[in-house]
């Protein structure tokens, strides 16, 4: 990784959640929205069941990752003598954000484009512009998902 790409990674590292899962473009329901701008579904509540059901409808390719992350979060929550809710809260916030992005096909596609470009850009000014647009997409999705940005763990 060269210096510019390292700086891009650093800029993107400040995003709200630790990992955004952007599904590859598929021929599922995403194509059902003619203009690509409207949401495919309403934003579900941030419960594991509702988020999983949403993924099944809009990006079924992500269900296996969701299930694996849920299993890891539940195991992490049980590692201590008492049940720690932080891993499950992080899991739910992460996937609520993913659904908020993916339910808008045009927004999800733009995020994928930006992430692909960020991996290749060599100009710091362009890298900053990419990071700013990624941040704007994530901020909009965080608001739609009702995620409290101040909430930790």
JSON list of N, CA and C in Angstrom, two decimals, residues 31-94:
[
{"chain": "A", "resi": 31, "resn": "UNK", "atom": "N", "xyz": [-33.05, -4.59, -8.95]},
{"chain": "A", "resi": 31, "resn": "UNK", "atom": "CA", "xyz": [-33.45, -4.20, -10.29]},
{"chain": "A", "resi": 31, "resn": "UNK", "atom": "C", "xyz": [-34.94, -3.87, -10.38]},
{"chain": "A", "resi": 32, "resn": "UNK", "atom": "N", "xyz": [-35.67, -4.14, -9.33]},
{"chain": "A", "resi": 32, "resn": "UNK", "atom": "CA", "xyz": [-37.10, -3.89, -9.34]},
{"chain": "A", "resi": 32, "resn": "UNK", "atom": "C", "xyz": [-37.44, -2.41, -9.23]},
{"chain": "A", "resi": 33, "resn": "UNK", "atom": "N", "xyz": [-36.52, -1.61, -8.74]},
{"chain": "A", "resi": 33, "resn": "UNK", "atom": "CA", "xyz": [-36.75, -0.18, -8.61]},
{"chain": "A", "resi": 33, "resn": "UNK", "atom": "C", "xyz": [-36.26, 0.48, -9.89]},
{"chain": "A", "resi": 34, "resn": "UNK", "atom": "N", "xyz": [-37.18, 1.01, -10.66]},
{"chain": "A", "resi": 34, "resn": "UNK", "atom": "CA", "xyz": [-36.87, 1.52, -11.98]},
{"chain": "A", "resi": 34, "resn": "UNK", "atom": "C", "xyz": [-35.82, 2.62, -11.97]},
{"chain": "A", "resi": 35, "resn": "UNK", "atom": "N", "xyz": [-35.99, 3.62, -11.11]},
{"chain": "A", "resi": 35, "resn": "UNK", "atom": "CA", "xyz": [-35.05, 4.74, -11.13]},
{"chain": "A", "resi": 35, "resn": "UNK", "atom": "C", "xyz": [-33.83, 4.51, -10.26]},
{"chain": "A", "resi": 36, "resn": "UNK", "atom": "N", "xyz": [-33.86, 3.52, -9.40]},
{"chain": "A", "resi": 36, "resn": "UNK", "atom": "CA", "xyz": [-32.72, 3.21, -8.56]},
{"chain": "A", "resi": 36, "resn": "UNK", "atom": "C", "xyz": [-32.51, 4.18, -7.41]},
{"chain": "A", "resi": 37, "resn": "UNK", "atom": "N", "xyz": [-33.37, 5.17, -7.26]},
{"chain": "A", "resi": 37, "resn": "UNK", "atom": "CA", "xyz": [-33.17, 6.17, -6.21]},
{"chain": "A", "resi": 37, "resn": "UNK", "atom": "C", "xyz": [-34.00, 5.93, -4.97]},
{"chain": "A", "resi": 38, "resn": "UNK", "atom": "N", "xyz": [-35.14, 5.34, -5.11]},
{"chain": "A", "resi": 38, "resn": "UNK", "atom": "CA", "xyz": [-36.01, 5.12, -3.96]},
{"chain": "A", "resi": 38, "resn": "UNK", "atom": "C", "xyz": [-35.61, 3.89, -3.19]},
{"chain": "A", "resi": 39, "resn": "UNK", "atom": "N", "xyz": [-36.06, 3.81, -1.93]},
{"chain": "A", "resi": 39, "resn": "UNK", "atom": "CA", "xyz": [-35.73, 2.63, -1.13]},
{"chain": "A", "resi": 39, "resn": "UNK", "atom": "C", "xyz": [-36.54, 1.42, -1.61]},
{"chain": "A", "resi": 40, "resn": "UNK", "atom": "N", "xyz": [-35.90, 0.26, -1.57]},
{"chain": "A", "resi": 40, "resn": "UNK", "atom": "CA", "xyz": [-36.59, -0.98, -1.93]},
{"chain": "A", "resi": 40, "resn": "UNK", "atom": "C", "xyz": [-37.61, -1.38, -0.88]},
{"chain": "A", "resi": 41, "resn": "UNK", "atom": "N", "xyz": [-37.28, -1.08, 0.38]},
{"chain": "A", "resi": 41, "resn": "UNK", "atom": "CA", "xyz": [-38.11, -1.44, 1.52]},
{"chain": "A", "resi": 41, "resn": "UNK", "atom": "C", "xyz": [-38.01, -0.32, 2.55]},
{"chain": "A", "resi": 42, "resn": "UNK", "atom": "N", "xyz": [-38.95, -0.25, 3.49]},
{"chain": "A", "resi": 42, "resn": "UNK", "atom": "CA", "xyz": [-38.79, 0.69, 4.60]},
{"chain": "A", "resi": 42, "resn": "UNK", "atom": "C", "xyz": [-37.62, 0.25, 5.49]},
{"chain": "A", "resi": 43, "resn": "UNK", "atom": "N", "xyz": [-37.03, 1.17, 6.21]},
{"chain": "A", "resi": 43, "resn": "UNK", "atom": "CA", "xyz": [-35.96, 0.82, 7.15]},
{"chain": "A", "resi": 43, "resn": "UNK", "atom": "C", "xyz": [-36.56, -0.02, 8.27]},
{"chain": "A", "resi": 44, "resn": "UNK", "atom": "N", "xyz": [-36.06, -1.23, 8.46]},
{"chain": "A", "resi": 44, "resn": "UNK", "atom": "CA", "xyz": [-36.61, -2.07, 9.54]},
{"chain": "A", "resi": 44, "resn": "UNK", "atom": "C", "xyz": [-36.11, -1.62, 10.91]},
{"chain": "A", "resi": 45, "resn": "UNK", "atom": "N", "xyz": [-36.76, -2.12, 11.93]},
{"chain": "A", "resi": 45, "resn": "UNK", "atom": "CA", "xyz": [-36.27, -1.91, 13.29]},
{"chain": "A", "resi": 45, "resn": "UNK", "atom": "C", "xyz": [-34.93, -2.62, 13.42]},
{"chain": "A", "resi": 46, "resn": "UNK", "atom": "N", "xyz": [-34.11, -2.15, 14.33]},
{"chain": "A", "resi": 46, "resn": "UNK", "atom": "CA", "xyz": [-32.77, -2.72, 14.52]},
{"chain": "A", "resi": 46, "resn": "UNK", "atom": "C", "xyz": [-32.82, -3.93, 15.43]},
{"chain": "A", "resi": 47, "resn": "UNK", "atom": "N", "xyz": [-33.57, -4.94, 15.00]},
{"chain": "A", "resi": 47, "resn": "UNK", "atom": "CA", "xyz": [-33.57, -6.22, 15.69]},
{"chain": "A", "resi": 47, "resn": "UNK", "atom": "C", "xyz": [-32.97, -7.24, 14.73]},
{"chain": "A", "resi": 48, "resn": "UNK", "atom": "N", "xyz": [-32.36, -8.27, 15.28]},
{"chain": "A", "resi": 48, "resn": "UNK", "atom": "CA", "xyz": [-31.73, -9.27, 14.43]},
{"chain": "A", "resi": 48, "resn": "UNK", "atom": "C", "xyz": [-32.73, -9.88, 13.45]},
{"chain": "A", "resi": 49, "resn": "UNK", "atom": "N", "xyz": [-33.93, -10.16, 13.91]},
{"chain": "A", "resi": 49, "resn": "UNK", "atom": "CA", "xyz": [-34.92, -10.80, 13.06]},
{"chain": "A", "resi": 49, "resn": "UNK", "atom": "C", "xyz": [-35.34, -9.88, 11.91]},
{"chain": "A", "resi": 50, "resn": "UNK", "atom": "N", "xyz": [-35.62, -8.62, 12.21]},
{"chain": "A", "resi": 50, "resn": "UNK", "atom": "CA", "xyz": [-36.06, -7.70, 11.15]},
{"chain": "A", "resi": 50, "resn": "UNK", "atom": "C", "xyz": [-34.94, -7.37, 10.18]},
{"chain": "A", "resi": 51, "resn": "UNK", "atom": "N", "xyz": [-33.72, -7.21, 10.69]},
{"chain": "A", "resi": 51, "resn": "UNK", "atom": "CA", "xyz": [-32.61, -6.93, 9.79]},
{"chain": "A", "resi": 51, "resn": "UNK", "atom": "C", "xyz": [-32.32, -8.11, 8.87]},
{"chain": "A", "resi": 52, "resn": "UNK", "atom": "N", "xyz": [-32.38, -9.32, 9.42]},
{"chain": "A", "resi": 52, "resn": "UNK", "atom": "CA", "xyz": [-32.14, -10.51, 8.59]},
{"chain": "A", "resi": 52, "resn": "UNK", "atom": "C", "xyz": [-33.22, -10.63, 7.52]},
{"chain": "A", "resi": 53, "resn": "UNK", "atom": "N", "xyz": [-34.48, -10.40, 7.89]},
{"chain": "A", "resi": 53, "resn": "UNK", "atom": "CA", "xyz": [-35.57, -10.45, 6.91]},
{"chain": "A", "resi": 53, "resn": "UNK", "atom": "C", "xyz": [-35.37, -9.42, 5.81]},
{"chain": "A", "resi": 54, "resn": "UNK", "atom": "N", "xyz": [-34.89, -8.25, 6.17]},
{"chain": "A", "resi": 54, "resn": "UNK", "atom": "CA", "xyz": [-34.62, -7.21, 5.17]},
{"chain": "A", "resi": 54, "resn": "UNK", "atom": "C", "xyz": [-33.51, -7.65, 4.23]},
{"chain": "A", "resi": 55, "resn": "UNK", "atom": "N", "xyz": [-32.46, -8.23, 4.78]},
{"chain": "A", "resi": 55, "resn": "UNK", "atom": "CA", "xyz": [-31.36, -8.71, 3.93]},
{"chain": "A", "resi": 55, "resn": "UNK", "atom": "C", "xyz": [-31.83, -9.78, 2.96]},
{"chain": "A", "resi": 56, "resn": "UNK", "atom": "N", "xyz": [-32.67, -10.68, 3.44]},
{"chain": "A", "resi": 56, "resn": "UNK", "atom": "CA", "xyz": [-33.21, -11.74, 2.56]},
{"chain": "A", "resi": 56, "resn": "UNK", "atom": "C", "xyz": [-33.91, -11.11, 1.36]},
{"chain": "A", "resi": 57, "resn": "UNK", "atom": "N", "xyz": [-34.58, -10.00, 1.58]},
{"chain": "A", "resi": 57, "resn": "UNK", "atom": "CA", "xyz": [-35.33, -9.34, 0.50]},
{"chain": "A", "resi": 57, "resn": "UNK", "atom": "C", "xyz": [-34.45, -8.51, -0.42]},
{"chain": "A", "resi": 58, "resn": "UNK", "atom": "N", "xyz": [-33.46, -7.79, 0.13]},
{"chain": "A", "resi": 58, "resn": "UNK", "atom": "CA", "xyz": [-32.73, -6.82, -0.71]},
{"chain": "A", "resi": 58, "resn": "UNK", "atom": "C", "xyz": [-31.33, -7.27, -1.12]},
{"chain": "A", "resi": 59, "resn": "UNK", "atom": "N", "xyz": [-30.64, -8.01, -0.28]},
{"chain": "A", "resi": 59, "resn": "UNK", "atom": "CA", "xyz": [-29.30, -8.51, -0.63]},
{"chain": "A", "resi": 59, "resn": "UNK", "atom": "C", "xyz": [-29.10, -9.89, -0.01]},
{"chain": "A", "resi": 60, "resn": "UNK", "atom": "N", "xyz": [-29.74, -10.89, -0.58]},
{"chain": "A", "resi": 60, "resn": "UNK", "atom": "CA", "xyz": [-29.65, -12.23, 0.00]},
{"chain": "A", "resi": 60, "resn": "UNK", "atom": "C", "xyz": [-28.22, -12.75, 0.06]},
{"chain": "A", "resi": 61, "resn": "UNK", "atom": "N", "xyz": [-27.34, -12.22, -0.76]},
{"chain": "A", "resi": 61, "resn": "UNK", "atom": "CA", "xyz": [-25.94, -12.66, -0.73]},
{"chain": "A", "resi": 61, "resn": "UNK", "atom": "C", "xyz": [-25.25, -12.32, 0.59]},
{"chain": "A", "resi": 62, "resn": "UNK", "atom": "N", "xyz": [-25.85, -11.44, 1.38]},
{"chain": "A", "resi": 62, "resn": "UNK", "atom": "CA", "xyz": [-25.24, -11.02, 2.65]},
{"chain": "A", "resi": 62, "resn": "UNK", "atom": "C", "xyz": [-25.77, -11.79, 3.87]},
{"chain": "A", "resi": 63, "resn": "UNK", "atom": "N", "xyz": [-26.75, -12.65, 3.68]},
{"chain": "A", "resi": 63, "resn": "UNK", "atom": "CA", "xyz": [-27.37, -13.35, 4.80]},
{"chain": "A", "resi": 63, "resn": "UNK", "atom": "C", "xyz": [-26.36, -14.24, 5.53]},
{"chain": "A", "resi": 64, "resn": "UNK", "atom": "N", "xyz": [-25.51, -14.94, 4.79]},
{"chain": "A", "resi": 64, "resn": "UNK", "atom": "CA", "xyz": [-24.51, -15.81, 5.44]},
{"chain": "A", "resi": 64, "resn": "UNK", "atom": "C", "xyz": [-23.54, -14.99, 6.29]},
{"chain": "A", "resi": 65, "resn": "UNK", "atom": "N", "xyz": [-23.11, -13.83, 5.81]},
{"chain": "A", "resi": 65, "resn": "UNK", "atom": "CA", "xyz": [-22.22, -12.96, 6.59]},
{"chain": "A", "resi": 65, "resn": "UNK", "atom": "C", "xyz": [-22.93, -12.45, 7.84]},
{"chain": "A", "resi": 66, "resn": "UNK", "atom": "N", "xyz": [-24.20, -12.09, 7.68]},
{"chain": "A", "resi": 66, "resn": "UNK", "atom": "CA", "xyz": [-25.01, -11.64, 8.81]},
{"chain": "A", "resi": 66, "resn": "UNK", "atom": "C", "xyz": [-25.09, -12.74, 9.87]},
{"chain": "A", "resi": 67, "resn": "UNK", "atom": "N", "xyz": [-25.41, -13.96, 9.44]},
{"chain": "A", "resi": 67, "resn": "UNK", "atom": "CA", "xyz": [-25.53, -15.08, 10.37]},
{"chain": "A", "resi": 67, "resn": "UNK", "atom": "C", "xyz": [-24.21, -15.35, 11.09]},
{"chain": "A", "resi": 68, "resn": "UNK", "atom": "N", "xyz": [-23.10, -15.30, 10.36]},
{"chain": "A", "resi": 68, "resn": "UNK", "atom": "CA", "xyz": [-21.79, -15.54, 10.97]},
{"chain": "A", "resi": 68, "resn": "UNK", "atom": "C", "xyz": [-21.45, -14.43, 11.97]},
{"chain": "A", "resi": 69, "resn": "UNK", "atom": "N", "xyz": [-21.72, -13.18, 11.60]},
{"chain": "A", "resi": 69, "resn": "UNK", "atom": "CA", "xyz": [-21.47, -12.06, 12.52]},
{"chain": "A", "resi": 69, "resn": "UNK", "atom": "C", "xyz": [-22.34, -12.17, 13.77]},
{"chain": "A", "resi": 70, "resn": "UNK", "atom": "N", "xyz": [-23.58, -12.59, 13.59]},
{"chain": "A", "resi": 70, "resn": "UNK", "atom": "CA", "xyz": [-24.50, -12.74, 14.73]},
{"chain": "A", "resi": 70, "resn": "UNK", "atom": "C", "xyz": [-23.98, -13.82, 15.68]},
{"chain": "A", "resi": 71, "resn": "UNK", "atom": "N", "xyz": [-23.52, -14.92, 15.14]},
{"chain": "A", "resi": 71, "resn": "UNK", "atom": "CA", "xyz": [-22.97, -16.00, 15.97]},
{"chain": "A", "resi": 71, "resn": "UNK", "atom": "C", "xyz": [-21.76, -15.50, 16.75]},
{"chain": "A", "resi": 72, "resn": "UNK", "atom": "N", "xyz": [-20.87, -14.76, 16.08]},
{"chain": "A", "resi": 72, "resn": "UNK", "atom": "CA", "xyz": [-19.68, -14.22, 16.77]},
{"chain": "A", "resi": 72, "resn": "UNK", "atom": "C", "xyz": [-20.07, -13.22, 17.85]},
{"chain": "A", "resi": 73, "resn": "UNK", "atom": "N", "xyz": [-21.04, -12.37, 17.56]},
{"chain": "A", "resi": 73, "resn": "UNK", "atom": "CA", "xyz": [-21.48, -11.37, 18.55]},
{"chain": "A", "resi": 73, "resn": "UNK", "atom": "C", "xyz": [-22.10, -12.05, 19.76]},
{"chain": "A", "resi": 74, "resn": "UNK", "atom": "N", "xyz": [-22.89, -13.07, 19.53]},
{"chain": "A", "resi": 74, "resn": "UNK", "atom": "CA", "xyz": [-23.52, -13.78, 20.65]},
{"chain": "A", "resi": 74, "resn": "UNK", "atom": "C", "xyz": [-22.45, -14.49, 21.49]},
{"chain": "A", "resi": 75, "resn": "UNK", "atom": "N", "xyz": [-21.46, -15.08, 20.85]},
{"chain": "A", "resi": 75, "resn": "UNK", "atom": "CA", "xyz": [-20.38, -15.74, 21.58]},
{"chain": "A", "resi": 75, "resn": "UNK", "atom": "C", "xyz": [-19.59, -14.72, 22.40]},
{"chain": "A", "resi": 76, "resn": "UNK", "atom": "N", "xyz": [-19.31, -13.57, 21.80]},
{"chain": "A", "resi": 76, "resn": "UNK", "atom": "CA", "xyz": [-18.57, -12.53, 22.51]},
{"chain": "A", "resi": 76, "resn": "UNK", "atom": "C", "xyz": [-19.38, -12.01, 23.70]},
{"chain": "A", "resi": 77, "resn": "UNK", "atom": "N", "xyz": [-20.67, -11.92, 23.54]},
{"chain": "A", "resi": 77, "resn": "UNK", "atom": "CA", "xyz": [-21.54, -11.44, 24.63]},
{"chain": "A", "resi": 77, "resn": "UNK", "atom": "C", "xyz": [-21.53, -12.41, 25.81]},
{"chain": "A", "resi": 78, "resn": "UNK", "atom": "N", "xyz": [-21.29, -13.68, 25.55]},
{"chain": "A", "resi": 78, "resn": "UNK", "atom": "CA", "xyz": [-21.32, -14.70, 26.61]},
{"chain": "A", "resi": 78, "resn": "UNK", "atom": "C", "xyz": [-19.95, -15.02, 27.19]},
{"chain": "A", "resi": 79, "resn": "UNK", "atom": "N", "xyz": [-18.90, -14.40, 26.70]},
{"chain": "A", "resi": 79, "resn": "UNK", "atom": "CA", "xyz": [-17.54, -14.71, 27.14]},
{"chain": "A", "resi": 79, "resn": "UNK", "atom": "C", "xyz": [-17.28, -14.38, 28.60]},
{"chain": "A", "resi": 80, "resn": "UNK", "atom": "N", "xyz": [-17.97, -13.44, 29.13]},
{"chain": "A", "resi": 80, "resn": "UNK", "atom": "CA", "xyz": [-17.73, -12.98, 30.49]},
{"chain": "A", "resi": 80, "resn": "UNK", "atom": "C", "xyz": [-18.62, -13.73, 31.48]},
{"chain": "A", "resi": 81, "resn": "UNK", "atom": "N", "xyz": [-18.34, -13.53, 32.74]},
{"chain": "A", "resi": 81, "resn": "UNK", "atom": "CA", "xyz": [-19.16, -14.16, 33.77]},
{"chain": "A", "resi": 81, "resn": "UNK", "atom": "C", "xyz": [-20.60, -13.68, 33.70]},
{"chain": "A", "resi": 82, "resn": "UNK", "atom": "N", "xyz": [-20.77, -12.46, 33.25]},
{"chain": "A", "resi": 82, "resn": "UNK", "atom": "CA", "xyz": [-22.11, -11.93, 33.05]},
{"chain": "A", "resi": 82, "resn": "UNK", "atom": "C", "xyz": [-22.28, -11.65, 31.55]},
{"chain": "A", "resi": 83, "resn": "UNK", "atom": "N", "xyz": [-23.48, -11.56, 31.12]},
{"chain": "A", "resi": 83, "resn": "UNK", "atom": "CA", "xyz": [-23.74, -11.30, 29.70]},
{"chain": "A", "resi": 83, "resn": "UNK", "atom": "C", "xyz": [-23.43, -9.84, 29.40]},
{"chain": "A", "resi": 84, "resn": "UNK", "atom": "N", "xyz": [-22.63, -9.61, 28.38]},
{"chain": "A", "resi": 84, "resn": "UNK", "atom": "CA", "xyz": [-22.25, -8.27, 27.95]},
{"chain": "A", "resi": 84, "resn": "UNK", "atom": "C", "xyz": [-23.03, -7.94, 26.69]},
{"chain": "A", "resi": 85, "resn": "UNK", "atom": "N", "xyz": [-23.85, -6.93, 26.74]},
{"chain": "A", "resi": 85, "resn": "UNK", "atom": "CA", "xyz": [-24.68, -6.57, 25.59]},
{"chain": "A", "resi": 85, "resn": "UNK", "atom": "C", "xyz": [-23.96, -5.79, 24.51]},
{"chain": "A", "resi": 86, "resn": "UNK", "atom": "N", "xyz": [-22.76, -5.30, 24.77]},
{"chain": "A", "resi": 86, "resn": "UNK", "atom": "CA", "xyz": [-22.06, -4.46, 23.80]},
{"chain": "A", "resi": 86, "resn": "UNK", "atom": "C", "xyz": [-21.82, -5.15, 22.46]},
{"chain": "A", "resi": 87, "resn": "UNK", "atom": "N", "xyz": [-21.38, -6.40, 22.42]},
{"chain": "A", "resi": 87, "resn": "UNK", "atom": "CA", "xyz": [-21.17, -7.02, 21.11]},
{"chain": "A", "resi": 87, "resn": "UNK", "atom": "C", "xyz": [-22.46, -7.09, 20.27]},
{"chain": "A", "resi": 88, "resn": "UNK", "atom": "N", "xyz": [-23.56, -7.37, 20.89]},
{"chain": "A", "resi": 88, "resn": "UNK", "atom": "CA", "xyz": [-24.82, -7.43, 20.14]},
{"chain": "A", "resi": 88, "resn": "UNK", "atom": "C", "xyz": [-25.27, -6.04, 19.69]},
{"chain": "A", "resi": 89, "resn": "UNK", "atom": "N", "xyz": [-25.05, -5.03, 20.52]},
{"chain": "A", "resi": 89, "resn": "UNK", "atom": "CA", "xyz": [-25.40, -3.66, 20.11]},
{"chain": "A", "resi": 89, "resn": "UNK", "atom": "C", "xyz": [-24.57, -3.24, 18.90]},
{"chain": "A", "resi": 90, "resn": "UNK", "atom": "N", "xyz": [-23.26, -3.55, 18.93]},
{"chain": "A", "resi": 90, "resn": "UNK", "atom": "CA", "xyz": [-22.39, -3.23, 17.78]},
{"chain": "A", "resi": 90, "resn": "UNK", "atom": "C", "xyz": [-22.87, -3.98, 16.54]},
{"chain": "A", "resi": 91, "resn": "UNK", "atom": "N", "xyz": [-23.17, -5.24, 16.69]},
{"chain": "A", "resi": 91, "resn": "UNK", "atom": "CA", "xyz": [-23.66, -6.06, 15.59]},
{"chain": "A", "resi": 91, "resn": "UNK", "atom": "C", "xyz": [-24.93, -5.45, 14.99]},
{"chain": "A", "resi": 92, "resn": "UNK", "atom": "N", "xyz": [-25.89, -5.10, 15.82]},
{"chain": "A", "resi": 92, "resn": "UNK", "atom": "CA", "xyz": [-27.15, -4.54, 15.33]},
{"chain": "A", "resi": 92, "resn": "UNK", "atom": "C", "xyz": [-26.95, -3.19, 14.65]},
{"chain": "A", "resi": 93, "resn": "UNK", "atom": "N", "xyz": [-26.09, -2.34, 15.22]},
{"chain": "A", "resi": 93, "resn": "UNK", "atom": "CA", "xyz": [-25.81, -1.04, 14.58]},
{"chain": "A", "resi": 93, "resn": "UNK", "atom": "C", "xyz": [-25.14, -1.25, 13.22]},
{"chain": "A", "resi": 94, "resn": "UNK", "atom": "N", "xyz": [-24.18, -2.14, 13.16]},
{"chain": "A", "resi": 94, "resn": "UNK", "atom": "CA", "xyz": [-23.46, -2.40, 11.91]},
{"chain": "A", "resi": 94, "resn": "UNK", "atom": "C", "xyz": [-24.43, -2.85, 10.81]}
]
